[in-house]
Each structure stands twice: as C-alpha cells, then as structure tokens.
Amino acid sequence: MKFFIDTANLAQIKEAQDLGVLDGVTTNPSLMAKEGISGQANVIEHYKTICEIVDGDVSAEVIATDFEGMVKEGEALAALHPQIVVKIPMIKDGIKAIKYFSDKGIKTNCTLIFSSGQALLAAKAGATYVSPFIGRLDDISTDGLRLIEDIRLIFDNYTYDTQILAASVRHTMHLLQCAEIGADVMTGPLSVILGLLKHPLTDSGLAQFLADHAKSNA
Ligand code: E4P
C-alpha cells in the first residue's frame, strides 16, 4: 500500500519523508490556503519545493472547471516537474480533461469521488488515480469504507490500471481498514501515519528492557 500525505505543510512533508515511508503528496486549494500560499507564482513555487522534498507523485489541483481551462492549467502544472499529477474534479468537463491527459501520457488524479459510478467513469477515461473521500462520507452518516470496497470489486472485475487512492482519511483505523480492503494508496494527515507506531505494550516493554539493562550494567 502506498502512503501519501495530505497536506501542503512543508515541515510535515519533510517529517514523513524522513521516516522513509512516504510515497507521495496530495494537496488541494483548501490545504494550500491553510498554509497561506496564494497567488499563482507562489503556488507554483510551493509545488516545486514539495517535488524536491519527496520522491513520489505530487497531486496539484486545477482551479478551472471548463475543459479548455483545465487543459491549459493542467499542462502548465505537468510541465513543472515529472512528479506532478494533475488533480481534476469529478465533473463532466473533468472526465474529458482526464481522457485528454491520459492520451498524452500525463498522470491524473480524479478528485471528489463519492460514488462507485463516478470512480468507474474516471477509470474508463484513463485516470491514474481516483480519490474517494471516505471521511466526508462518514461525516454524513454514509459508510465511506463501503465505497472503497465497491470500487475495489468493480476495478478487479476488469483490467483498469487506475489506482484507488483512499482520500479524506481521518484516523489510523481508516488507514488499516483501507489496507484490509485493498486500496492501492491512502492519503491522510501525518498523524494518521504516526498513529501506526503506537502501542502501550511497546512502550512498557521497551521501558522494562531499558530498566533491566541499566540494573545489570550498574
Ligand atoms: C484528497 O486528495 C483531499 O485533499 C483530502 O483527502 C480531503 O480530506 P478532508 O475531507 O479531510 O478535507
């Protein structure tokens, strides 16, 4: 399973990269705004900096919602760095843009997926990734993990290369359940990845080992 970090915060991206388990980064306009990154030139510089920190794919989202606008923006983003994946919303013109980029060999991430039908459509258009938002479905009393299961079943019935990128992952159990279902990728905050480290028996066991070592070496 690939681990992506869902942030535009450079310190957190570096921390995840230093841990040695990071496979990529996803961003969105809200995450960029949260870091105070505004203006096209600054946004572009920020994407370049992220690409220099990590080795894997970096999703950069288009703002345009019409086909021509998405193509223009997406081509400019893709030209920034070979690691850039053009992130495109799940709308009609977005599907056309995904097909366009797929034909040109440019990687895409279809975002804001909330149904298996949307995922199937994006896969047919040639999306590299589909991003079902599981946390946001849970927020409205709908089972987000069930959506991952449904998409996994559909993709496994055929030969789509499209990867399921479980997005809007809110906690470590989401990550583990996505791994059990077979999501190809998960993206979430750093805390979700660091949550995998935690177990009280590890902490107490290590404390005991160190105490015994100290006693016998006093
Ligand atoms: C995915 O690419 C999105 O950036 C993200 O996962 C959305 O998560 P949220 O619902 O926590 O905002």
JSON list of C-alpha atoms and ligand atoms in Angstrom, two decimals:
[
{"chain": "A", "resi": 1, "resn": "MET", "atom": "CA", "xyz": [0.00, 0.00, 0.00]},
{"chain": "A", "resi": 2, "resn": "LYS", "atom": "CA", "xyz": [1.32, 3.45, -0.87]},
{"chain": "A", "resi": 3, "resn": "PHE", "atom": "CA", "xyz": [1.26, 6.16, 1.81]},
{"chain": "A", "resi": 4, "resn": "PHE", "atom": "CA", "xyz": [0.63, 9.71, 0.61]},
{"chain": "A", "resi": 5, "resn": "ILE", "atom": "CA", "xyz": [0.48, 12.69, 2.95]},
{"chain": "A", "resi": 6, "resn": "ASP", "atom": "CA", "xyz": [-2.46, 15.05, 2.51]},
{"chain": "A", "resi": 7, "resn": "THR", "atom": "CA", "xyz": [-1.01, 18.46, 3.29]},
{"chain": "A", "resi": 8, "resn": "ALA", "atom": "CA", "xyz": [0.84, 21.44, 1.86]},
{"chain": "A", "resi": 9, "resn": "ASN", "atom": "CA", "xyz": [2.78, 21.88, 5.12]},
{"chain": "A", "resi": 10, "resn": "LEU", "atom": "CA", "xyz": [6.48, 21.54, 4.27]},
{"chain": "A", "resi": 11, "resn": "ALA", "atom": "CA", "xyz": [7.59, 20.59, 7.79]},
{"chain": "A", "resi": 12, "resn": "GLN", "atom": "CA", "xyz": [5.11, 17.71, 7.92]},
{"chain": "A", "resi": 13, "resn": "ILE", "atom": "CA", "xyz": [6.02, 16.57, 4.40]},
{"chain": "A", "resi": 14, "resn": "LYS", "atom": "CA", "xyz": [9.72, 16.56, 5.41]},
{"chain": "A", "resi": 15, "resn": "GLU", "atom": "CA", "xyz": [8.96, 14.64, 8.61]},
{"chain": "A", "resi": 16, "resn": "ALA", "atom": "CA", "xyz": [7.06, 11.96, 6.68]},
{"chain": "A", "resi": 17, "resn": "GLN", "atom": "CA", "xyz": [9.79, 11.80, 4.03]},
{"chain": "A", "resi": 18, "resn": "ASP", "atom": "CA", "xyz": [12.49, 11.44, 6.72]},
{"chain": "A", "resi": 19, "resn": "LEU", "atom": "CA", "xyz": [10.59, 8.50, 8.20]},
{"chain": "A", "resi": 20, "resn": "GLY", "atom": "CA", "xyz": [11.31, 6.73, 4.92]},
{"chain": "A", "resi": 21, "resn": "VAL", "atom": "CA", "xyz": [7.79, 5.50, 4.20]},
{"chain": "A", "resi": 22, "resn": "LEU", "atom": "CA", "xyz": [6.35, 8.33, 2.11]},
{"chain": "A", "resi": 23, "resn": "ASP", "atom": "CA", "xyz": [5.23, 7.56, -1.45]},
{"chain": "A", "resi": 24, "resn": "GLY", "atom": "CA", "xyz": [3.70, 10.89, -2.44]},
{"chain": "A", "resi": 25, "resn": "VAL", "atom": "CA", "xyz": [1.74, 14.01, -1.54]},
{"chain": "A", "resi": 26, "resn": "THR", "atom": "CA", "xyz": [-1.79, 15.22, -2.23]},
{"chain": "A", "resi": 27, "resn": "THR", "atom": "CA", "xyz": [-2.79, 18.85, -1.96]},
{"chain": "A", "resi": 28, "resn": "ASN", "atom": "CA", "xyz": [-5.94, 20.79, -2.68]},
{"chain": "A", "resi": 29, "resn": "PRO", "atom": "CA", "xyz": [-6.79, 24.52, -2.78]},
{"chain": "A", "resi": 30, "resn": "SER", "atom": "CA", "xyz": [-8.02, 24.42, 0.84]},
{"chain": "A", "resi": 31, "resn": "LEU", "atom": "CA", "xyz": [-4.76, 22.87, 2.05]},
{"chain": "A", "resi": 32, "resn": "MET", "atom": "CA", "xyz": [-2.73, 25.49, 0.12]},
{"chain": "A", "resi": 33, "resn": "ALA", "atom": "CA", "xyz": [-4.85, 28.27, 1.65]},
{"chain": "A", "resi": 34, "resn": "LYS", "atom": "CA", "xyz": [-4.33, 26.77, 5.12]},
{"chain": "A", "resi": 35, "resn": "GLU", "atom": "CA", "xyz": [-0.56, 27.26, 4.67]},
{"chain": "A", "resi": 36, "resn": "GLY", "atom": "CA", "xyz": [-1.10, 30.83, 3.47]},
{"chain": "A", "resi": 37, "resn": "ILE", "atom": "CA", "xyz": [0.05, 30.05, -0.08]},
{"chain": "A", "resi": 38, "resn": "SER", "atom": "CA", "xyz": [-1.72, 32.37, -2.53]},
{"chain": "A", "resi": 39, "resn": "GLY", "atom": "CA", "xyz": [-1.07, 33.82, -5.98]},
{"chain": "A", "resi": 40, "resn": "GLN", "atom": "CA", "xyz": [-0.17, 31.64, -8.95]},
{"chain": "A", "resi": 41, "resn": "ALA", "atom": "CA", "xyz": [3.60, 32.25, -8.72]},
{"chain": "A", "resi": 42, "resn": "ASN", "atom": "CA", "xyz": [3.72, 31.25, -5.04]},
{"chain": "A", "resi": 43, "resn": "VAL", "atom": "CA", "xyz": [1.54, 28.20, -5.62]},
{"chain": "A", "resi": 44, "resn": "ILE", "atom": "CA", "xyz": [3.83, 27.06, -8.43]},
{"chain": "A", "resi": 45, "resn": "GLU", "atom": "CA", "xyz": [6.96, 27.58, -6.32]},
{"chain": "A", "resi": 46, "resn": "HIS", "atom": "CA", "xyz": [5.34, 25.61, -3.50]},
{"chain": "A", "resi": 47, "resn": "TYR", "atom": "CA", "xyz": [4.62, 22.65, -5.79]},
{"chain": "A", "resi": 48, "resn": "LYS", "atom": "CA", "xyz": [8.22, 22.71, -6.99]},
{"chain": "A", "resi": 49, "resn": "THR", "atom": "CA", "xyz": [9.51, 22.73, -3.40]},
{"chain": "A", "resi": 50, "resn": "ILE", "atom": "CA", "xyz": [7.28, 19.76, -2.49]},
{"chain": "A", "resi": 51, "resn": "CYS", "atom": "CA", "xyz": [8.60, 17.85, -5.51]},
{"chain": "A", "resi": 52, "resn": "GLU", "atom": "CA", "xyz": [12.16, 18.47, -4.34]},
{"chain": "A", "resi": 53, "resn": "ILE", "atom": "CA", "xyz": [11.37, 17.05, -0.88]},
{"chain": "A", "resi": 54, "resn": "VAL", "atom": "CA", "xyz": [9.59, 13.84, -1.91]},
{"chain": "A", "resi": 55, "resn": "ASP", "atom": "CA", "xyz": [10.41, 11.13, -4.43]},
{"chain": "A", "resi": 56, "resn": "GLY", "atom": "CA", "xyz": [6.87, 10.16, -5.45]},
{"chain": "A", "resi": 57, "resn": "ASP", "atom": "CA", "xyz": [3.76, 11.61, -7.08]},
{"chain": "A", "resi": 58, "resn": "VAL", "atom": "CA", "xyz": [2.56, 15.08, -6.07]},
{"chain": "A", "resi": 59, "resn": "SER", "atom": "CA", "xyz": [-1.07, 15.93, -6.87]},
{"chain": "A", "resi": 60, "resn": "ALA", "atom": "CA", "xyz": [-1.62, 19.54, -7.95]},
{"chain": "A", "resi": 61, "resn": "GLU", "atom": "CA", "xyz": [-5.25, 20.57, -8.39]},
{"chain": "A", "resi": 62, "resn": "VAL", "atom": "CA", "xyz": [-6.61, 22.68, -11.25]},
{"chain": "A", "resi": 63, "resn": "ILE", "atom": "CA", "xyz": [-8.89, 25.60, -10.39]},
{"chain": "A", "resi": 64, "resn": "ALA", "atom": "CA", "xyz": [-10.64, 25.87, -13.77]},
{"chain": "A", "resi": 65, "resn": "THR", "atom": "CA", "xyz": [-13.87, 23.92, -14.21]},
{"chain": "A", "resi": 66, "resn": "ASP", "atom": "CA", "xyz": [-14.16, 24.08, -18.02]},
{"chain": "A", "resi": 67, "resn": "PHE", "atom": "CA", "xyz": [-12.34, 21.69, -20.36]},
{"chain": "A", "resi": 68, "resn": "GLU", "atom": "CA", "xyz": [-10.12, 24.30, -22.05]},
{"chain": "A", "resi": 69, "resn": "GLY", "atom": "CA", "xyz": [-9.21, 25.90, -18.72]},
{"chain": "A", "resi": 70, "resn": "MET", "atom": "CA", "xyz": [-8.39, 22.54, -17.10]},
{"chain": "A", "resi": 71, "resn": "VAL", "atom": "CA", "xyz": [-6.23, 21.53, -20.08]},
{"chain": "A", "resi": 72, "resn": "LYS", "atom": "CA", "xyz": [-4.31, 24.82, -20.01]},
{"chain": "A", "resi": 73, "resn": "GLU", "atom": "CA", "xyz": [-3.77, 24.75, -16.27]},
{"chain": "A", "resi": 74, "resn": "GLY", "atom": "CA", "xyz": [-3.03, 21.03, -16.16]},
{"chain": "A", "resi": 75, "resn": "GLU", "atom": "CA", "xyz": [-0.43, 21.23, -18.93]},
{"chain": "A", "resi": 76, "resn": "ALA", "atom": "CA", "xyz": [1.32, 24.08, -17.12]},
{"chain": "A", "resi": 77, "resn": "LEU", "atom": "CA", "xyz": [1.28, 22.11, -13.85]},
{"chain": "A", "resi": 78, "resn": "ALA", "atom": "CA", "xyz": [2.53, 18.90, -15.50]},
{"chain": "A", "resi": 79, "resn": "ALA", "atom": "CA", "xyz": [5.40, 20.86, -17.10]},
{"chain": "A", "resi": 80, "resn": "LEU", "atom": "CA", "xyz": [6.62, 22.00, -13.66]},
{"chain": "A", "resi": 81, "resn": "HIS", "atom": "CA", "xyz": [8.08, 18.63, -12.65]},
{"chain": "A", "resi": 82, "resn": "PRO", "atom": "CA", "xyz": [7.84, 14.97, -13.75]},
{"chain": "A", "resi": 83, "resn": "GLN", "atom": "CA", "xyz": [6.36, 14.06, -10.34]},
{"chain": "A", "resi": 84, "resn": "ILE", "atom": "CA", "xyz": [3.31, 16.29, -10.77]},
{"chain": "A", "resi": 85, "resn": "VAL", "atom": "CA", "xyz": [-0.05, 14.53, -11.12]},
{"chain": "A", "resi": 86, "resn": "VAL", "atom": "CA", "xyz": [-2.85, 16.79, -12.40]},
{"chain": "A", "resi": 87, "resn": "LYS", "atom": "CA", "xyz": [-5.75, 16.68, -9.95]},
{"chain": "A", "resi": 88, "resn": "ILE", "atom": "CA", "xyz": [-9.10, 17.14, -11.68]},
{"chain": "A", "resi": 89, "resn": "PRO", "atom": "CA", "xyz": [-12.59, 17.35, -10.17]},
{"chain": "A", "resi": 90, "resn": "MET", "atom": "CA", "xyz": [-15.24, 14.73, -10.94]},
{"chain": "A", "resi": 91, "resn": "ILE", "atom": "CA", "xyz": [-17.36, 16.80, -13.33]},
{"chain": "A", "resi": 92, "resn": "LYS", "atom": "CA", "xyz": [-18.28, 16.29, -16.99]},
{"chain": "A", "resi": 93, "resn": "ASP", "atom": "CA", "xyz": [-15.52, 18.51, -18.38]},
{"chain": "A", "resi": 94, "resn": "GLY", "atom": "CA", "xyz": [-13.17, 16.92, -15.86]},
{"chain": "A", "resi": 95, "resn": "ILE", "atom": "CA", "xyz": [-13.76, 13.50, -17.41]},
{"chain": "A", "resi": 96, "resn": "LYS", "atom": "CA", "xyz": [-12.99, 14.95, -20.85]},
{"chain": "A", "resi": 97, "resn": "ALA", "atom": "CA", "xyz": [-9.81, 16.51, -19.47]},
{"chain": "A", "resi": 98, "resn": "ILE", "atom": "CA", "xyz": [-8.75, 13.21, -17.85]},
{"chain": "A", "resi": 99, "resn": "LYS", "atom": "CA", "xyz": [-9.17, 11.46, -21.21]},
{"chain": "A", "resi": 100, "resn": "TYR", "atom": "CA", "xyz": [-7.14, 14.22, -22.89]},
{"chain": "A", "resi": 101, "resn": "PHE", "atom": "CA", "xyz": [-4.29, 13.94, -20.37]},
{"chain": "A", "resi": 102, "resn": "SER", "atom": "CA", "xyz": [-4.41, 10.15, -20.38]},
{"chain": "A", "resi": 103, "resn": "ASP", "atom": "CA", "xyz": [-3.96, 10.13, -24.18]},
{"chain": "A", "resi": 104, "resn": "LYS", "atom": "CA", "xyz": [-0.93, 12.42, -23.73]},
{"chain": "A", "resi": 105, "resn": "GLY", "atom": "CA", "xyz": [0.61, 10.21, -21.02]},
{"chain": "A", "resi": 106, "resn": "ILE", "atom": "CA", "xyz": [0.09, 12.83, -18.30]},
{"chain": "A", "resi": 107, "resn": "LYS", "atom": "CA", "xyz": [-0.88, 11.40, -14.90]},
{"chain": "A", "resi": 108, "resn": "THR", "atom": "CA", "xyz": [-4.21, 12.44, -13.35]},
{"chain": "A", "resi": 109, "resn": "ASN", "atom": "CA", "xyz": [-5.98, 12.14, -10.02]},
{"chain": "A", "resi": 110, "resn": "CYS", "atom": "CA", "xyz": [-9.77, 12.41, -10.23]},
{"chain": "A", "resi": 111, "resn": "THR", "atom": "CA", "xyz": [-10.86, 14.08, -7.00]},
{"chain": "A", "resi": 112, "resn": "LEU", "atom": "CA", "xyz": [-14.16, 14.47, -5.13]},
{"chain": "A", "resi": 113, "resn": "ILE", "atom": "CA", "xyz": [-15.34, 10.91, -5.83]},
{"chain": "A", "resi": 114, "resn": "PHE", "atom": "CA", "xyz": [-18.36, 9.94, -3.74]},
{"chain": "A", "resi": 115, "resn": "SER", "atom": "CA", "xyz": [-19.85, 7.00, -5.68]},
{"chain": "A", "resi": 116, "resn": "SER", "atom": "CA", "xyz": [-18.60, 3.86, -7.41]},
{"chain": "A", "resi": 117, "resn": "GLY", "atom": "CA", "xyz": [-20.19, 5.07, -10.66]},
{"chain": "A", "resi": 118, "resn": "GLN", "atom": "CA", "xyz": [-18.03, 8.18, -10.58]},
{"chain": "A", "resi": 119, "resn": "ALA", "atom": "CA", "xyz": [-14.94, 6.02, -9.98]},
{"chain": "A", "resi": 120, "resn": "LEU", "atom": "CA", "xyz": [-15.85, 3.73, -12.91]},
{"chain": "A", "resi": 121, "resn": "LEU", "atom": "CA", "xyz": [-16.29, 6.72, -15.22]},
{"chain": "A", "resi": 122, "resn": "ALA", "atom": "CA", "xyz": [-12.93, 8.21, -14.23]},
{"chain": "A", "resi": 123, "resn": "ALA", "atom": "CA", "xyz": [-11.22, 4.83, -14.72]},
{"chain": "A", "resi": 124, "resn": "LYS", "atom": "CA", "xyz": [-12.75, 4.49, -18.19]},
{"chain": "A", "resi": 125, "resn": "ALA", "atom": "CA", "xyz": [-11.40, 7.95, -19.04]},
{"chain": "A", "resi": 126, "resn": "GLY", "atom": "CA", "xyz": [-7.93, 6.72, -18.04]},
{"chain": "A", "resi": 127, "resn": "ALA", "atom": "CA", "xyz": [-7.38, 8.35, -14.64]},
{"chain": "A", "resi": 128, "resn": "THR", "atom": "CA", "xyz": [-4.15, 7.28, -12.92]},
{"chain": "A", "resi": 129, "resn": "TYR", "atom": "CA", "xyz": [-5.85, 7.64, -9.52]},
{"chain": "A", "resi": 130, "resn": "VAL", "atom": "CA", "xyz": [-9.42, 8.00, -8.28]},
{"chain": "A", "resi": 131, "resn": "SER", "atom": "CA", "xyz": [-9.86, 9.70, -4.92]},
{"chain": "A", "resi": 132, "resn": "PRO", "atom": "CA", "xyz": [-12.95, 8.55, -2.99]},
{"chain": "A", "resi": 133, "resn": "PHE", "atom": "CA", "xyz": [-13.38, 10.80, 0.09]},
{"chain": "A", "resi": 134, "resn": "ILE", "atom": "CA", "xyz": [-14.19, 8.38, 2.88]},
{"chain": "A", "resi": 135, "resn": "GLY", "atom": "CA", "xyz": [-14.13, 10.78, 5.83]},
{"chain": "A", "resi": 136, "resn": "ARG", "atom": "CA", "xyz": [-16.56, 13.19, 4.21]},
{"chain": "A", "resi": 137, "resn": "LEU", "atom": "CA", "xyz": [-18.99, 10.30, 3.57]},
{"chain": "A", "resi": 138, "resn": "ASP", "atom": "CA", "xyz": [-18.69, 9.18, 7.19]},
{"chain": "A", "resi": 139, "resn": "ASP", "atom": "CA", "xyz": [-19.45, 12.81, 8.18]},
{"chain": "A", "resi": 140, "resn": "ILE", "atom": "CA", "xyz": [-22.88, 12.47, 6.59]},
{"chain": "A", "resi": 141, "resn": "SER", "atom": "CA", "xyz": [-23.68, 9.04, 8.05]},
{"chain": "A", "resi": 142, "resn": "THR", "atom": "CA", "xyz": [-22.72, 7.13, 4.90]},
{"chain": "A", "resi": 143, "resn": "ASP", "atom": "CA", "xyz": [-20.17, 4.31, 5.04]},
{"chain": "A", "resi": 144, "resn": "GLY", "atom": "CA", "xyz": [-17.03, 5.62, 3.34]},
{"chain": "A", "resi": 145, "resn": "LEU", "atom": "CA", "xyz": [-15.21, 2.28, 3.59]},
{"chain": "A", "resi": 146, "resn": "ARG", "atom": "CA", "xyz": [-18.09, 0.55, 1.82]},
{"chain": "A", "resi": 147, "resn": "LEU", "atom": "CA", "xyz": [-17.37, 2.81, -1.15]},
{"chain": "A", "resi": 148, "resn": "ILE", "atom": "CA", "xyz": [-13.75, 1.64, -1.21]},
{"chain": "A", "resi": 149, "resn": "GLU", "atom": "CA", "xyz": [-14.99, -1.98, -1.18]},
{"chain": "A", "resi": 150, "resn": "ASP", "atom": "CA", "xyz": [-17.41, -1.31, -4.05]},
{"chain": "A", "resi": 151, "resn": "ILE", "atom": "CA", "xyz": [-14.75, 0.36, -6.21]},
{"chain": "A", "resi": 152, "resn": "ARG", "atom": "CA", "xyz": [-12.23, -2.42, -5.45]},
{"chain": "A", "resi": 153, "resn": "LEU", "atom": "CA", "xyz": [-14.78, -5.02, -6.62]},
{"chain": "A", "resi": 154, "resn": "ILE", "atom": "CA", "xyz": [-15.55, -3.15, -9.83]},
{"chain": "A", "resi": 155, "resn": "PHE", "atom": "CA", "xyz": [-11.90, -2.48, -10.72]},
{"chain": "A", "resi": 156, "resn": "ASP", "atom": "CA", "xyz": [-10.97, -6.10, -10.00]},
{"chain": "A", "resi": 157, "resn": "ASN", "atom": "CA", "xyz": [-13.70, -7.31, -12.37]},
{"chain": "A", "resi": 158, "resn": "TYR", "atom": "CA", "xyz": [-11.88, -5.63, -15.26]},
{"chain": "A", "resi": 159, "resn": "THR", "atom": "CA", "xyz": [-8.38, -4.59, -16.20]},
{"chain": "A", "resi": 160, "resn": "TYR", "atom": "CA", "xyz": [-8.28, -0.93, -15.22]},
{"chain": "A", "resi": 161, "resn": "ASP", "atom": "CA", "xyz": [-4.83, 0.30, -14.24]},
{"chain": "A", "resi": 162, "resn": "THR", "atom": "CA", "xyz": [-6.46, 3.09, -12.24]},
{"chain": "A", "resi": 163, "resn": "GLN", "atom": "CA", "xyz": [-5.36, 3.08, -8.61]},
{"chain": "A", "resi": 164, "resn": "ILE", "atom": "CA", "xyz": [-7.77, 3.58, -5.73]},
{"chain": "A", "resi": 165, "resn": "LEU", "atom": "CA", "xyz": [-6.45, 6.47, -3.65]},
{"chain": "A", "resi": 166, "resn": "ALA", "atom": "CA", "xyz": [-8.46, 6.46, -0.42]},
{"chain": "A", "resi": 167, "resn": "ALA", "atom": "CA", "xyz": [-8.74, 10.15, 0.48]},
{"chain": "A", "resi": 168, "resn": "SER", "atom": "CA", "xyz": [-10.20, 12.11, 3.36]},
{"chain": "A", "resi": 169, "resn": "VAL", "atom": "CA", "xyz": [-8.67, 9.50, 5.67]},
{"chain": "A", "resi": 170, "resn": "ARG", "atom": "CA", "xyz": [-9.19, 10.86, 9.17]},
{"chain": "A", "resi": 171, "resn": "HIS", "atom": "CA", "xyz": [-7.66, 8.32, 11.56]},
{"chain": "A", "resi": 172, "resn": "THR", "atom": "CA", "xyz": [-5.40, 5.30, 11.75]},
{"chain": "A", "resi": 173, "resn": "MET", "atom": "CA", "xyz": [-8.28, 2.79, 11.70]},
{"chain": "A", "resi": 174, "resn": "HIS", "atom": "CA", "xyz": [-9.38, 4.24, 8.36]},
{"chain": "A", "resi": 175, "resn": "LEU", "atom": "CA", "xyz": [-5.87, 3.52, 7.04]},
{"chain": "A", "resi": 176, "resn": "LEU", "atom": "CA", "xyz": [-5.88, -0.06, 8.35]},
{"chain": "A", "resi": 177, "resn": "GLN", "atom": "CA", "xyz": [-9.37, -0.79, 7.04]},
{"chain": "A", "resi": 178, "resn": "CYS", "atom": "CA", "xyz": [-8.41, 0.60, 3.62]},
{"chain": "A", "resi": 179, "resn": "ALA", "atom": "CA", "xyz": [-5.36, -1.70, 3.68]},
{"chain": "A", "resi": 180, "resn": "GLU", "atom": "CA", "xyz": [-7.60, -4.69, 4.51]},
{"chain": "A", "resi": 181, "resn": "ILE", "atom": "CA", "xyz": [-9.94, -3.85, 1.63]},
{"chain": "A", "resi": 182, "resn": "GLY", "atom": "CA", "xyz": [-7.02, -3.40, -0.76]},
{"chain": "A", "resi": 183, "resn": "ALA", "atom": "CA", "xyz": [-6.97, 0.32, -1.54]},
{"chain": "A", "resi": 184, "resn": "ASP", "atom": "CA", "xyz": [-3.81, 0.94, -3.57]},
{"chain": "A", "resi": 185, "resn": "VAL", "atom": "CA", "xyz": [-2.99, 4.21, -1.83]},
{"chain": "A", "resi": 186, "resn": "MET", "atom": "CA", "xyz": [-4.17, 6.15, 1.19]},
{"chain": "A", "resi": 187, "resn": "THR", "atom": "CA", "xyz": [-3.73, 9.86, 1.76]},
{"chain": "A", "resi": 188, "resn": "GLY", "atom": "CA", "xyz": [-4.11, 11.44, 5.17]},
{"chain": "A", "resi": 189, "resn": "PRO", "atom": "CA", "xyz": [-2.50, 13.76, 7.68]},
{"chain": "A", "resi": 190, "resn": "LEU", "atom": "CA", "xyz": [0.86, 12.90, 9.25]},
{"chain": "A", "resi": 191, "resn": "SER", "atom": "CA", "xyz": [-0.92, 11.92, 12.50]},
{"chain": "A", "resi": 192, "resn": "VAL", "atom": "CA", "xyz": [-2.62, 9.02, 10.68]},
{"chain": "A", "resi": 193, "resn": "ILE", "atom": "CA", "xyz": [0.74, 7.55, 9.67]},
{"chain": "A", "resi": 194, "resn": "LEU", "atom": "CA", "xyz": [2.36, 8.20, 13.05]},
{"chain": "A", "resi": 195, "resn": "GLY", "atom": "CA", "xyz": [-0.66, 6.55, 14.72]},
{"chain": "A", "resi": 196, "resn": "LEU", "atom": "CA", "xyz": [0.59, 3.21, 13.36]},
{"chain": "A", "resi": 197, "resn": "LEU", "atom": "CA", "xyz": [3.57, 3.44, 15.73]},
{"chain": "A", "resi": 198, "resn": "LYS", "atom": "CA", "xyz": [1.55, 3.46, 18.90]},
{"chain": "A", "resi": 199, "resn": "HIS", "atom": "CA", "xyz": [1.03, 0.57, 21.29]},
{"chain": "A", "resi": 200, "resn": "PRO", "atom": "CA", "xyz": [1.20, 0.78, 25.10]},
{"chain": "A", "resi": 201, "resn": "LEU", "atom": "CA", "xyz": [2.79, -2.70, 25.33]},
{"chain": "A", "resi": 202, "resn": "THR", "atom": "CA", "xyz": [5.63, -1.49, 23.07]},
{"chain": "A", "resi": 203, "resn": "ASP", "atom": "CA", "xyz": [6.20, 1.48, 25.39]},
{"chain": "A", "resi": 204, "resn": "SER", "atom": "CA", "xyz": [6.06, -0.54, 28.63]},
{"chain": "A", "resi": 205, "resn": "GLY", "atom": "CA", "xyz": [8.09, -3.39, 27.11]},
{"chain": "A", "resi": 206, "resn": "LEU", "atom": "CA", "xyz": [10.86, -1.04, 25.99]},
{"chain": "A", "resi": 207, "resn": "ALA", "atom": "CA", "xyz": [10.89, 0.72, 29.37]},
{"chain": "A", "resi": 208, "resn": "GLN", "atom": "CA", "xyz": [11.31, -2.67, 31.08]},
{"chain": "A", "resi": 209, "resn": "PHE", "atom": "CA", "xyz": [14.14, -3.74, 28.73]},
{"chain": "A", "resi": 210, "resn": "LEU", "atom": "CA", "xyz": [16.00, -0.48, 29.35]},
{"chain": "A", "resi": 211, "resn": "ALA", "atom": "CA", "xyz": [15.47, -0.68, 33.13]},
{"chain": "A", "resi": 212, "resn": "ASP", "atom": "CA", "xyz": [16.74, -4.29, 33.25]},
{"chain": "A", "resi": 213, "resn": "HIS", "atom": "CA", "xyz": [19.75, -3.35, 31.11]},
{"chain": "A", "resi": 214, "resn": "ALA", "atom": "CA", "xyz": [20.53, -0.42, 33.41]},
{"chain": "A", "resi": 215, "resn": "LYS", "atom": "CA", "xyz": [20.26, -2.64, 36.54]},
{"chain": "A", "resi": 216, "resn": "SER", "atom": "CA", "xyz": [22.54, -5.37, 35.19]},
{"chain": "A", "resi": 217, "resn": "ASN", "atom": "CA", "xyz": [25.07, -2.84, 33.90]},
{"chain": "A", "resi": 218, "resn": "ALA", "atom": "CA", "xyz": [25.15, -0.63, 37.01]},
{"chain": "B", "resi": 1, "resn": "E4P", "atom": "C1", "xyz": [-7.76, 14.41, -1.15]},
{"chain": "B", "resi": 1, "resn": "E4P", "atom": "O1", "xyz": [-6.96, 14.47, -2.05]},
{"chain": "B", "resi": 1, "resn": "E4P", "atom": "C2", "xyz": [-8.20, 15.56, -0.37]},
{"chain": "B", "resi": 1, "resn": "E4P", "atom": "O2", "xyz": [-7.17, 16.51, -0.37]},
{"chain": "B", "resi": 1, "resn": "E4P", "atom": "C3", "xyz": [-8.44, 15.24, 1.09]},
{"chain": "B", "resi": 1, "resn": "E4P", "atom": "O3", "xyz": [-8.14, 13.91, 1.39]},
{"chain": "B", "resi": 1, "resn": "E4P", "atom": "C4", "xyz": [-9.71, 15.76, 1.65]},
{"chain": "B", "resi": 1, "resn": "E4P", "atom": "O4", "xyz": [-9.73, 15.44, 3.02]},
{"chain": "B", "resi": 1, "resn": "E4P", "atom": "P1", "xyz": [-10.70, 16.16, 4.07]},
{"chain": "B", "resi": 1, "resn": "E4P", "atom": "O5", "xyz": [-12.08, 15.62, 3.86]},
{"chain": "B", "resi": 1, "resn": "E4P", "atom": "O6", "xyz": [-10.14, 15.78, 5.40]},
{"chain": "B", "resi": 1, "resn": "E4P", "atom": "O7", "xyz": [-10.62, 17.63, 3.78]}
]
